[in-house]
Every structure is written in structure tokens, then in C-alpha cells.
Amino acid sequence: MSETTSAEFFATLLMQGFAGISLFSVLLLMALGLAIIFGQMGVINMAHGEFMAIGSYTTYILSVLASEQGWLDIYFPFSLIAAFIVAGVAGYLLEIVLIRHLYQRPLDTLLATWGVSLILQQIFRSVFGAREVSPELPEWIMGSVQPGEGIDIPVNGLFVLGLAGLVTAGVALMMFRSRWGLQVRATSQNRLIAGAVGIDTQQVDRITFALGCGLAGVAGAAFTTIASTGPTSGSLYIVDTFLVVVFGGAASMVGTLASAFTIGQAQSILEFLMTGSMAKVLTLVTVVGLLMMRPEGLFTAKVRR
Amino acid sequence: MLEVRNLHAGYGQSEVIHGLDFTVGDSEILAVMGRNGMGKTTLFKSLIGIVPVRSGSIQLKGQELSGEESFRRVRHGLAYVPQGRLIFPTLTVEENIRTGLDAASGGTVPDYVYGIFPVLHDMRKRRGGNLSGGQQQQLAIARALVSNPSVLLLDEPTEGIQPSIIKELARTLKRIRDLRQLSILVSEQVLSFTLEIADRLLVIEKGHFVHESRREDVDADSIARYLSV
């Protein structure tokens, strides 16, 4: 460290900070899905990471098809949509087959979705093999931009950040402007009364679960631009995603945003200053400490109840 | 309009409603009176489908509702204003009302609602949880009204509301009945309020009806005896 100039040090810190922003983007995409599902029906979906992997593998399959056809430059945006649809449909089916029989039983859903996650991991292993795969990415997403001397900002990071921003805005818009959003907010406050004023709460559940899983799929597609995909890729992210949701306050989108940013940045910058495990320990301890002071998370609505 | 036959309902092992029979006529306001714990709220919950019906029938305009889920009963024309209002506290007033609208409405609150409850128009951007008790009661009624019910179920609307507002509430409910041509089933403990609005009243005790009279022949003293502890 002694031989590096302070300018180089700050350039590295900046780049490390940007690596944190990429992590923040993926965490945010994951956490949004998890948070709307948890907020709506109190289900902790342990298989959420595997829905992310479904999105990654969908992107991989499309890239193989696209390279055969010579469509590599244009396939990627479509793969985002495909990942959303495939993961969403899988989520919709899972809700109908399994989840809806387990409402009001939080521990059972925890175990059941964990089982689903193991089953899905094995399916990935059987179909795609234990080795990690990477889709072939279009040229325009590779490389980096240099806003200043010694500073490299990777394009894929910018892309993922932009995508996370767009998706977050889209979800916020749906949550606060659409009929579905209104029904979700009503149901999550009082399920029985929501039914008694005419809301089909079970249908809202199904749509919400599918949407949350679809968002995980989009996260998975975005994830392929940063790292390769293996059968257990999803489970690596699930713990951090839970941390984001709990830390942010399950009912608050602003909280999820702020908490994903804090945790992503903290991890990334601390990893630069100390070892990876110590960075994780420090982040966890801080989050646990803050949660002891504010058990409801960072952000809660101020209202009489 | 609403016909209830031999209705049994309760929680878990214990039955609270033991075979009630009654009919609510077109544009009639029927009051169910009784002390706490006599089964008023359970009756209302079983009518809207929050508490399951054990046996018996609930028919609205000839449609059997007793096996249906709550939201379907609402689509068939029942609307429910729960005891303690139970509005959605973190939603704004306007959003609270919109939760009662069906998909075909396009999400706009009809003008007559704010005509009946001008205070809700003034407060439409506030969170429901920050309203006073009386305002929340109006909000809960508005939320129920926008589903265009033929029968409105009101569970103890005067509970926790100051006396001056109670008189106003009675006037408002009669106005709603005349304006929307609907029937109202209301549960009450306040006799003066009931005599103000009801066409007919029933007294419930331990899950049975023990007394029935039309408003014009009500013997206030005997009813008061049923209500005293």
C-alpha cells in the first residue's frame, strides 16, 4: 500500500464501490421478489434462489440457441423477458401445487420450500451438469468505460444497475398505481377484511407469487453478465437476500432499496479492506445490532394502528 | 331480499349461533340488539363468510351463499362494515374506498360517495389510520357501499363514537337506504340509535332470538331489560 499514490487508492476504492453497486443491483432484484411474497402472504420462500437460477439457465439456453442462429447481438433483452416468464410460470405452478396448502404454517412453508430448493438444485445438476455454465454474451455488454485515469467501470455492471433501476420503478408503479398493488397492500394489512370487502385474496396470492418468482428470474438473467451459473448459484445469494428484506423492513420498498444498497456497499468495500469472511462477519454483526434496536427494520409506516 | 334459515355457526368446538331464522325485506332496516357476548358479531361474521357456517342457509335474492367465500358473497350483493371499523390503516382514504370497487369500475370512486361523506373527500389523501373514530366509521361504510350492495351489514357502528356523531350517523344511514335502495342489517346496543333508524328489531340472547317487534310497537322498557347487564 505504501507505494501506491493516493489517486490510485481512490480509483481502486471507487471501482470497489462500483463492484458493490453491481452486488446491490442483483440483491435488489432478488429482494424485491422475496419482499413482495413475504409481505403479501408471510411465506418465506427458501427456493427463491433457485428461481434466480431458473432465470440464469433460461438465459443460457437462449444464448446457445442464439449462437446457432447468429443472433447473439440481440438475444439478451429477449432472454430477460423469457427468464421472467419461465420463472413466473414455475412460481405460479408451485403456488398452486404446494404453497397455497401451507398458508398460516410458516415453519412448514420454510421446510417445504427448502425441499423444493434441493429438488430444483438436483434437477439443474442432472440437466445442465455440475459444472458452471456461462451464456455467450453480446459484445456490447462486455468491456468497460474509463471516466478518468486508472478508473475502469465495467459495462455489464452499468447494465445491471440500469436494469435494477427500471425493474424497481416498474414494481413501485405497479404497487402504488395498479389495482393489483392496491389489493396486495390491502390483503397484507388484513386478509380477512380484504376478502370481506370483495378482494379475491387467493388470486392475489397466486399473481404475487408468480410475479415475485418472475423477478427472481430477471435477477438470474442479469446475474449471468456478472458471474457463471451453477446448480447452487441461487443458494449463495439467498442468505444475503433475506438479510436485505429483514433489515429493510418487510413492508417497505424504500427500506428494501436502502438496505440492499447498504449491505451491497458494506460487503464490497469491507472486502477490499479485510478478508471476505471478516467482511461478512462485520456486516452481519452490524445488521443484527441494528435489528435489536429496530426490530421492524429500517423503514416502517408511521400510522396509528 | 336476504333470507336466513336455521343458521348455526361458531368457532372450533363451540357453537355460538344456534339456529337463527330471519328475513330482511327490500329497503328494510333491521336491527339485531343484544349485550356483549350474545352472538351479534359471530352472526355477522358468518353472514359475510369470515366464520364458517355449520348448517343452515343464507339466501340473497334466491342465491345460496352459505358455502361461498367472502369475496363471492360481496359480488352477489352483500357488503360488510365490521365492528371496530377495521379500515386499512396505512392506505389513504381514497385507496381504502377503492379496495371495495370491482374490476369493471376502472378504479374511480363514484361521486355519490363523497356526496354522502364530504369529510372523506377533504381527507382523501390522508392515511386511514390517522382519521378519528367517526371518520373511520364513515370510511368503512363508504368502502362497503362502492361494491353496490343490495344488503349492507353493519356490526355495531356506534361503538366508540361520540354521541353527537351517532345522531348524524343515523341520518346518514337512512339517507343511504333511500338513495341506494338497499336493505340494512345492523347490530346495536344503543337503543336510542336503533329506534332512530330501524324499521324492525330483533333481540338476540345466547345465540337465539328472544324478542321481535316493529318500531312502532316497541316497548322501550322491556327491550332495555334485555340490554341491561
Coordinates of C-alpha atoms in Angstrom, one line a residue:
Chain A
M1 CA 0.0 0.0 0.0
S2 CA 2.9 2.3 0.7
E3 CA 3.9 2.6 -2.9
T4 CA 0.6 3.4 -4.3
T5 CA -0.4 7.1 -4.6
S6 CA -3.5 8.4 -3.0
A7 CA -5.0 9.0 -6.5
E8 CA -4.6 5.3 -7.3
F9 CA -6.0 4.4 -3.9
F10 CA -9.2 6.4 -4.5
A11 CA -9.5 5.0 -8.1
T12 CA -9.4 1.5 -6.6
L13 CA -11.9 2.4 -3.9
L14 CA -14.2 3.9 -6.5
M15 CA -14.1 0.7 -8.6
Q16 CA -14.6 -1.4 -5.5
G17 CA -17.6 0.8 -4.7
F18 CA -18.9 0.2 -8.1
A19 CA -18.5 -3.6 -7.7
G20 CA -20.7 -3.0 -4.6
I21 CA -23.3 -1.4 -6.8
S22 CA -23.4 -4.4 -9.1
L23 CA -23.9 -6.6 -6.0
F24 CA -26.5 -4.1 -4.8
S25 CA -28.4 -4.4 -8.1
V26 CA -28.6 -8.2 -8.0
L27 CA -29.5 -8.2 -4.3
L28 CA -32.2 -5.6 -5.0
L29 CA -33.7 -7.6 -7.9
M30 CA -33.8 -10.7 -5.7
A31 CA -35.0 -8.9 -2.6
L32 CA -37.9 -7.2 -4.4
G33 CA -39.4 -10.6 -5.3
L34 CA -38.8 -12.1 -1.9
A35 CA -40.2 -9.0 -0.1
I36 CA -43.5 -8.8 -2.1
I37 CA -44.1 -12.5 -1.5
F38 CA -43.2 -12.3 2.2
G39 CA -45.3 -9.1 2.6
Q40 CA -48.3 -10.5 0.8
M41 CA -48.6 -13.9 2.4
G42 CA -45.9 -14.2 5.0
V43 CA -44.3 -17.1 3.1
I44 CA -40.5 -17.2 3.3
N45 CA -39.6 -18.8 0.0
M46 CA -36.3 -20.7 0.5
A47 CA -36.4 -21.7 -3.1
H48 CA -36.2 -18.1 -4.2
G49 CA -32.5 -18.5 -5.2
E50 CA -33.4 -21.5 -7.4
F51 CA -35.9 -19.3 -9.3
M52 CA -33.0 -17.0 -9.9
A53 CA -31.1 -20.0 -11.2
I54 CA -34.0 -20.8 -13.5
G55 CA -33.7 -17.3 -15.0
S56 CA -29.9 -17.9 -15.4
Y57 CA -30.3 -21.2 -17.1
T58 CA -33.1 -19.8 -19.3
T59 CA -30.6 -17.2 -20.5
Y60 CA -28.0 -19.9 -21.0
I61 CA -30.3 -22.0 -23.2
L62 CA -31.3 -19.0 -25.2
S63 CA -27.7 -18.0 -25.8
V64 CA -26.9 -21.5 -27.1
L65 CA -29.9 -21.2 -29.5
A66 CA -28.9 -17.7 -30.4
S67 CA -25.3 -18.5 -31.2
E68 CA -26.6 -21.3 -33.5
Q69 CA -28.8 -18.8 -35.3
G70 CA -26.3 -15.9 -35.2
W71 CA -28.5 -13.7 -33.1
L72 CA -26.0 -13.1 -30.3
D73 CA -26.2 -9.3 -30.6
I74 CA -29.9 -9.1 -30.0
Y75 CA -31.0 -12.1 -27.9
F76 CA -30.1 -10.7 -24.5
P77 CA -33.1 -8.4 -23.9
F78 CA -35.4 -11.2 -25.0
S79 CA -33.8 -13.5 -22.6
L80 CA -34.7 -11.1 -19.7
I81 CA -38.3 -11.4 -20.7
A82 CA -38.1 -15.1 -21.2
A83 CA -36.4 -15.5 -17.8
F84 CA -39.3 -13.5 -16.2
I85 CA -41.9 -15.7 -17.9
V86 CA -40.3 -19.1 -17.3
A87 CA -39.6 -18.3 -13.6
G88 CA -43.0 -16.7 -13.2
V89 CA -44.9 -19.7 -14.7
A90 CA -42.8 -22.1 -12.5
G91 CA -43.7 -19.9 -9.5
Y92 CA -47.4 -19.9 -10.4
L93 CA -47.4 -23.7 -10.6
L94 CA -45.5 -24.1 -7.3
E95 CA -48.1 -21.9 -5.6
I96 CA -51.0 -24.0 -6.9
V97 CA -49.4 -27.3 -6.2
L98 CA -47.7 -26.7 -2.9
I99 CA -47.6 -23.2 -1.3
R100 CA -51.4 -22.5 -1.0
H101 CA -51.9 -25.6 1.1
L102 CA -49.4 -24.3 3.6
Y103 CA -50.6 -20.8 4.3
Q104 CA -50.7 -19.9 8.0
R105 CA -48.0 -22.5 8.7
P106 CA -44.8 -20.5 8.4
L107 CA -42.4 -23.3 9.6
D108 CA -43.9 -25.8 7.2
T109 CA -43.5 -23.4 4.2
L110 CA -40.0 -22.8 5.2
L111 CA -39.2 -26.6 5.2
A112 CA -41.3 -27.3 2.1
T113 CA -39.7 -24.5 0.0
W114 CA -36.3 -25.6 1.3
G115 CA -37.1 -29.1 -0.1
V116 CA -38.2 -27.6 -3.3
S117 CA -34.9 -25.8 -3.5
L118 CA -33.0 -29.0 -3.1
I119 CA -35.1 -30.7 -5.7
L120 CA -34.5 -27.9 -8.2
Q121 CA -30.8 -27.9 -7.5
Q122 CA -30.7 -31.6 -8.3
I123 CA -32.7 -31.1 -11.5
F124 CA -30.2 -28.4 -12.6
R125 CA -27.4 -30.8 -11.8
S126 CA -29.0 -33.6 -13.8
V127 CA -29.9 -31.5 -16.8
F128 CA -27.0 -29.0 -17.1
G129 CA -24.3 -30.9 -15.2
A130 CA -22.5 -29.9 -12.0
R131 CA -20.1 -27.6 -13.9
E132 CA -20.9 -24.0 -14.0
V133 CA -22.1 -22.6 -17.3
S134 CA -22.0 -19.2 -18.8
P135 CA -24.1 -17.9 -21.7
E136 CA -22.2 -16.3 -24.5
L137 CA -22.8 -12.6 -24.0
P138 CA -23.3 -10.0 -26.8
E139 CA -20.3 -7.7 -27.5
W140 CA -22.0 -4.5 -26.3
I141 CA -22.3 -5.8 -22.7
M142 CA -18.6 -6.6 -22.3
G143 CA -15.7 -4.2 -21.8
S144 CA -15.6 -1.1 -19.7
V145 CA -15.8 2.7 -19.8
Q146 CA -13.0 4.9 -18.4
P147 CA -14.4 8.1 -17.0
G148 CA -11.0 9.0 -15.6
E149 CA -7.4 7.8 -15.5
G150 CA -7.0 4.5 -13.8
I151 CA -10.7 4.0 -13.3
D152 CA -12.5 1.2 -15.1
I153 CA -16.2 0.9 -14.8
P154 CA -17.5 -2.3 -16.4
V155 CA -20.4 -2.0 -18.8
N156 CA -22.1 -5.1 -17.5
G157 CA -22.2 -3.5 -14.1
L158 CA -23.8 -0.4 -15.5
F159 CA -26.3 -2.6 -17.4
V160 CA -27.3 -4.5 -14.3
L161 CA -27.7 -1.2 -12.4
G162 CA -29.9 0.3 -15.1
L163 CA -32.0 -2.9 -15.2
A164 CA -32.4 -2.9 -11.4
G165 CA -33.5 0.7 -11.5
L166 CA -36.0 0.1 -14.2
V167 CA -37.5 -3.0 -12.6
T168 CA -37.7 -1.3 -9.2
A169 CA -39.5 1.6 -10.7
G170 CA -41.8 -0.8 -12.5
V171 CA -42.6 -2.7 -9.3
A172 CA -43.2 0.6 -7.4
L173 CA -45.5 1.8 -10.1
M174 CA -47.5 -1.4 -10.0
M175 CA -47.6 -1.5 -6.2
F176 CA -48.9 2.1 -5.9
R177 CA -50.8 2.6 -9.1
S178 CA -52.3 -0.7 -10.2
R179 CA -55.4 -2.5 -8.9
W180 CA -53.2 -5.5 -8.1
G181 CA -50.9 -3.3 -6.0
L182 CA -53.8 -1.9 -4.1
Q183 CA -55.2 -5.4 -3.4
V184 CA -51.7 -6.6 -2.3
R185 CA -51.4 -3.7 0.2
A186 CA -54.9 -4.3 1.5
T187 CA -54.5 -8.0 1.8
S188 CA -51.2 -7.8 3.6
Q189 CA -52.8 -5.5 6.2
N190 CA -55.8 -7.5 6.9
R191 CA -56.5 -10.7 4.9
L192 CA -60.0 -11.5 6.3
I193 CA -61.3 -8.0 5.9
A194 CA -59.8 -7.7 2.4
G195 CA -61.9 -10.8 1.5
A196 CA -64.9 -9.3 3.2
V197 CA -64.7 -6.1 1.1
G198 CA -64.6 -8.2 -2.1
I199 CA -61.0 -8.9 -2.9
D200 CA -60.2 -12.4 -4.2
T201 CA -57.2 -12.8 -1.9
Q202 CA -56.2 -16.2 -3.3
Q203 CA -55.9 -14.9 -6.8
V204 CA -53.9 -12.0 -5.5
D205 CA -51.6 -14.6 -3.8
R206 CA -51.1 -16.6 -7.0
I207 CA -50.3 -13.5 -9.0
T208 CA -48.0 -12.1 -6.4
F209 CA -46.1 -15.4 -6.0
A210 CA -45.7 -15.7 -9.8
L211 CA -44.5 -12.1 -10.0
G212 CA -42.0 -12.5 -7.2
C213 CA -40.6 -15.6 -8.8
G214 CA -40.5 -13.9 -12.2
L215 CA -38.5 -11.0 -10.7
A216 CA -36.0 -13.6 -9.3
G217 CA -35.8 -14.9 -12.9
V218 CA -34.9 -11.5 -14.1
A219 CA -32.3 -11.2 -11.4
G220 CA -30.9 -14.5 -12.6
A221 CA -30.7 -13.3 -16.2
A222 CA -28.9 -10.2 -15.1
F223 CA -26.6 -12.4 -12.9
T224 CA -25.3 -14.2 -15.9
T225 CA -23.5 -11.0 -17.0
I226 CA -21.5 -10.9 -13.7
A227 CA -20.8 -14.5 -12.9
S228 CA -21.3 -18.0 -14.2
T229 CA -24.2 -20.2 -13.2
G230 CA -24.0 -23.5 -11.3
P231 CA -26.7 -25.6 -9.7
T232 CA -26.1 -23.9 -6.3
S233 CA -25.6 -20.3 -7.5
G234 CA -29.0 -19.3 -6.2
S235 CA -28.4 -20.6 -2.7
L236 CA -25.3 -18.4 -2.4
Y237 CA -27.4 -15.3 -2.7
I238 CA -30.5 -16.3 -0.7
V239 CA -28.9 -15.6 2.7
D240 CA -27.9 -12.1 1.7
T241 CA -31.3 -11.5 0.1
F242 CA -33.1 -12.5 3.4
L243 CA -30.8 -10.1 5.2
V244 CA -31.8 -7.3 2.9
V245 CA -35.5 -8.0 3.3
V246 CA -35.4 -8.3 7.1
F247 CA -33.1 -5.3 7.5
G248 CA -35.1 -3.1 5.2
G249 CA -38.5 -3.8 6.9
A250 CA -40.6 -6.3 5.0
A251 CA -43.4 -3.9 4.2
S252 CA -41.4 -1.1 2.8
M253 CA -40.0 -0.8 -0.7
V254 CA -37.8 2.2 0.2
G255 CA -36.4 0.1 3.0
T256 CA -35.6 -2.8 0.7
L257 CA -33.8 -0.3 -1.6
A258 CA -31.8 1.4 1.2
S259 CA -31.0 -1.9 2.8
A260 CA -29.8 -3.6 -0.4
F261 CA -27.6 -0.6 -1.1
T262 CA -26.1 -0.5 2.4
I263 CA -25.4 -4.3 2.5
G264 CA -24.1 -4.4 -1.0
Q265 CA -21.7 -1.5 -0.4
A266 CA -20.7 -2.6 3.0
Q267 CA -19.8 -6.1 1.8
S268 CA -17.9 -4.8 -1.2
I269 CA -15.9 -2.1 0.4
L270 CA -15.1 -4.1 3.6
E271 CA -13.9 -7.0 1.3
F272 CA -11.4 -4.6 -0.1
L273 CA -10.1 -3.6 3.3
M274 CA -10.1 -7.0 5.0
T275 CA -10.7 -10.7 4.1
G276 CA -14.1 -11.8 2.6
S277 CA -15.2 -13.7 5.7
M278 CA -14.3 -10.9 8.1
A279 CA -16.3 -8.5 5.8
K280 CA -19.3 -10.8 6.1
V281 CA -19.0 -11.2 9.8
L282 CA -18.8 -7.4 10.3
T283 CA -21.8 -6.8 8.1
L284 CA -23.9 -9.5 9.9
V285 CA -22.9 -8.2 13.3
T286 CA -23.9 -4.6 12.3
V287 CA -27.2 -5.7 10.9
V288 CA -28.0 -7.8 13.9
G289 CA -27.1 -4.9 16.2
L290 CA -29.3 -2.5 14.3
L291 CA -32.2 -5.0 14.2
M292 CA -32.0 -5.3 18.0
M293 CA -32.7 -1.6 18.2
R294 CA -35.3 -1.5 15.5
P295 CA -36.9 -5.0 15.2
E296 CA -39.3 -3.9 12.4
G297 CA -36.4 -2.9 10.1
L298 CA -35.1 0.4 8.8
F299 CA -38.3 1.8 7.5
T300 CA -41.9 1.4 8.8
A301 CA -45.0 3.4 8.1
K302 CA -45.9 5.9 10.7
V303 CA -49.6 5.5 11.5
R304 CA -51.9 4.7 14.3
R305 CA -52.9 1.1 14.4
Chain B
M1 CA -84.1 -9.8 0.0
L2 CA -81.9 -11.6 2.5
E3 CA -83.3 -14.9 3.9
V4 CA -81.5 -16.7 6.7
R5 CA -82.8 -20.2 7.7
N6 CA -81.8 -22.3 10.7
L7 CA -78.3 -20.8 10.8
H8 CA -75.7 -22.5 13.0
A9 CA -72.2 -21.1 13.4
G10 CA -69.3 -20.9 15.9
Y11 CA -65.6 -21.2 16.5
G12 CA -63.9 -24.6 16.7
Q13 CA -65.8 -26.9 19.1
S14 CA -68.1 -24.2 20.5
E15 CA -71.3 -23.2 18.7
V16 CA -72.3 -19.6 19.2
I17 CA -75.3 -19.2 16.8
H18 CA -78.0 -21.8 17.4
G19 CA -80.3 -21.9 14.5
L20 CA -81.4 -18.4 13.7
D21 CA -84.2 -17.6 11.3
F22 CA -84.9 -14.2 9.9
T23 CA -85.6 -12.2 6.7
V24 CA -84.5 -8.7 5.7
G25 CA -87.1 -7.2 3.4
D26 CA -86.5 -4.8 0.4
S27 CA -85.2 -1.4 1.7
E28 CA -85.8 -2.5 5.2
I29 CA -83.6 -1.6 8.1
L30 CA -83.5 -4.5 10.6
A31 CA -81.7 -4.1 13.9
V32 CA -80.2 -7.0 16.0
M33 CA -79.9 -6.0 19.6
G34 CA -78.1 -7.7 22.4
R35 CA -75.5 -7.5 25.1
N36 CA -71.8 -8.3 24.5
G37 CA -71.1 -12.0 24.0
M38 CA -74.6 -12.8 22.8
G39 CA -73.6 -13.7 19.3
K40 CA -74.1 -10.5 17.3
T41 CA -70.7 -10.3 15.8
T42 CA -70.5 -14.0 15.2
L43 CA -73.8 -13.8 13.3
F44 CA -72.4 -11.0 11.1
K45 CA -69.1 -12.8 10.5
S46 CA -70.9 -15.9 9.5
L47 CA -73.1 -14.0 7.1
I48 CA -70.1 -12.5 5.3
G49 CA -68.1 -15.7 5.5
I50 CA -65.3 -14.9 7.9
V51 CA -66.7 -17.5 10.3
P52 CA -67.8 -20.7 8.6
V53 CA -71.5 -21.7 8.6
R54 CA -72.1 -25.1 10.2
S55 CA -75.5 -25.6 8.8
G56 CA -78.5 -23.7 7.6
S57 CA -78.9 -21.4 4.6
I58 CA -78.2 -17.8 3.7
Q59 CA -80.0 -16.7 0.6
L60 CA -79.7 -13.4 -1.1
K61 CA -82.3 -12.8 -3.8
G62 CA -82.7 -16.5 -4.1
Q63 CA -78.9 -17.2 -4.4
E64 CA -77.5 -19.6 -1.8
L65 CA -74.4 -18.0 -0.2
S66 CA -73.6 -20.1 2.8
G67 CA -70.9 -22.2 1.1
E68 CA -69.3 -19.3 -0.8
E69 CA -66.1 -17.5 0.0
S70 CA -66.4 -13.9 1.3
F71 CA -65.4 -12.1 -1.9
R72 CA -68.0 -14.0 -3.8
R73 CA -70.7 -13.1 -1.3
V74 CA -69.7 -9.5 -1.9
R75 CA -70.0 -9.9 -5.6
H76 CA -73.5 -11.4 -5.1
G77 CA -74.5 -8.2 -3.2
L78 CA -73.6 -8.4 0.4
A79 CA -71.4 -5.7 2.0
Y80 CA -69.9 -5.7 5.4
V81 CA -68.8 -3.0 7.8
P82 CA -67.0 -4.8 10.6
Q83 CA -67.1 -4.0 14.3
G84 CA -64.3 -1.6 15.1
R85 CA -64.3 -0.3 11.5
L86 CA -61.1 -2.2 10.5
I87 CA -60.2 0.1 7.7
F88 CA -56.7 -0.4 6.2
P89 CA -54.6 2.0 8.3
T90 CA -51.7 2.6 6.0
L91 CA -53.7 3.1 2.9
T92 CA -55.0 6.5 2.1
V93 CA -58.7 7.3 2.5
E94 CA -59.2 7.1 -1.3
E95 CA -57.3 3.9 -1.6
N96 CA -59.4 2.4 1.2
I97 CA -62.6 3.2 -0.7
R98 CA -61.1 1.8 -3.9
T99 CA -60.5 -1.6 -2.3
G100 CA -64.3 -2.1 -2.4
L101 CA -64.6 -1.3 -6.1
D102 CA -64.9 -4.1 -8.6
A103 CA -62.7 -4.5 -11.7
A104 CA -65.3 -3.0 -14.0
S105 CA -65.3 0.3 -12.2
G106 CA -61.9 1.5 -13.6
G107 CA -60.8 2.5 -10.1
T108 CA -62.6 5.8 -9.8
V109 CA -64.6 6.5 -6.7
P110 CA -68.2 7.3 -7.7
D111 CA -69.3 10.9 -6.9
Y112 CA -72.2 10.0 -4.7
V113 CA -69.8 8.5 -2.1
Y114 CA -68.2 11.9 -1.5
G115 CA -71.7 13.4 -1.7
I116 CA -72.8 11.4 1.3
F117 CA -69.4 11.8 3.1
P118 CA -67.9 15.2 2.3
V119 CA -65.3 14.8 5.0
L120 CA -63.8 11.8 3.2
H121 CA -63.3 14.0 0.1
D122 CA -61.4 16.6 2.2
M123 CA -59.2 13.8 3.7
R124 CA -58.9 11.6 0.7
K125 CA -55.0 11.8 0.6
R126 CA -54.6 11.1 4.3
R127 CA -53.8 7.7 5.7
G128 CA -56.9 5.9 7.0
G129 CA -55.2 5.1 10.3
N130 CA -54.9 8.8 11.1
L131 CA -58.6 9.5 11.0
S132 CA -60.8 9.9 14.0
G133 CA -63.2 7.1 15.0
G134 CA -66.2 8.7 13.5
Q135 CA -64.4 9.4 10.3
Q136 CA -63.1 5.8 10.1
Q137 CA -66.7 4.6 10.5
Q138 CA -67.7 6.7 7.5
L139 CA -64.8 5.4 5.6
A140 CA -65.7 1.8 6.4
I141 CA -69.3 2.4 5.2
A142 CA -68.0 4.1 2.0
R143 CA -65.7 1.2 1.3
A144 CA -68.7 -1.2 1.7
L145 CA -71.0 1.0 -0.4
V146 CA -68.9 1.2 -3.5
S147 CA -69.4 -2.6 -4.2
N148 CA -73.1 -1.7 -4.9
P149 CA -74.6 -4.0 -2.3
S150 CA -78.3 -4.9 -2.0
V151 CA -77.8 -5.7 1.7
L152 CA -75.4 -3.7 3.9
L153 CA -74.3 -5.5 7.1
L154 CA -73.3 -3.0 9.9
D155 CA -71.8 -4.5 13.0
E156 CA -72.1 -2.1 16.0
P157 CA -71.5 1.1 14.0
T158 CA -71.9 3.3 17.1
E159 CA -69.2 1.6 19.2
G160 CA -66.6 4.1 20.4
I161 CA -68.2 7.1 18.6
Q162 CA -69.2 10.3 20.4
P163 CA -72.9 10.9 20.9
S164 CA -73.2 13.9 18.6
I165 CA -71.8 11.9 15.7
I166 CA -74.2 9.0 16.5
K167 CA -77.2 11.1 15.6
E168 CA -75.6 12.2 12.4
L169 CA -74.7 8.6 11.6
A170 CA -78.4 7.6 12.0
R171 CA -79.5 10.3 9.5
T172 CA -76.7 9.2 7.1
L173 CA -77.7 5.6 7.1
K174 CA -81.3 6.4 6.3
R175 CA -80.2 8.7 3.6
I176 CA -78.0 5.9 2.1
R177 CA -81.0 3.5 2.3
D178 CA -83.2 5.9 0.4
L179 CA -80.5 6.9 -2.1
R180 CA -79.2 3.4 -3.0
Q181 CA -82.4 1.5 -2.4
L182 CA -80.7 -1.1 -0.2
S183 CA -81.5 -3.1 2.9
I184 CA -79.5 -2.7 6.1
L185 CA -78.9 -5.3 8.8
V186 CA -77.4 -3.5 11.8
S187 CA -76.3 -4.8 15.2
E188 CA -76.6 -2.4 18.2
Q189 CA -76.5 -1.9 21.9
V190 CA -77.7 1.7 21.8
L191 CA -81.5 1.7 22.0
S192 CA -82.0 5.3 21.0
F193 CA -79.9 4.8 17.9
T194 CA -81.9 1.7 16.9
L195 CA -85.2 3.4 17.5
E196 CA -84.0 6.3 15.3
I197 CA -83.2 4.1 12.2
A198 CA -84.7 0.6 12.4
D199 CA -88.0 -0.5 10.9
R200 CA -88.0 -3.6 13.0
L201 CA -85.8 -5.0 15.7
L202 CA -84.8 -8.4 17.0
V203 CA -83.2 -9.2 20.4
I204 CA -80.5 -11.9 20.5
E205 CA -79.6 -13.8 23.6
K206 CA -77.1 -16.7 23.8
G207 CA -77.4 -17.3 20.1
H208 CA -81.2 -17.3 20.0
F209 CA -83.7 -14.6 19.1
V210 CA -85.8 -13.9 22.1
H211 CA -87.9 -10.9 21.1
E212 CA -89.1 -9.3 17.9
S213 CA -91.1 -6.1 17.3
R214 CA -91.8 -3.4 14.8
R215 CA -90.5 0.0 15.7
E216 CA -94.0 1.5 16.1
D217 CA -94.9 -1.1 18.8
V218 CA -91.6 -1.2 20.6
D219 CA -91.8 -1.3 24.4
A220 CA -88.6 0.5 25.2
D221 CA -88.6 -0.7 28.8
S222 CA -88.8 -4.4 28.0
I223 CA -86.0 -4.0 25.4
A224 CA -83.9 -2.1 27.9
R225 CA -84.3 -5.0 30.3
Y226 CA -82.8 -7.4 27.7
L227 CA -79.9 -5.0 27.2
S228 CA -79.1 -4.3 30.9
V229 CA -76.4 -6.4 32.5

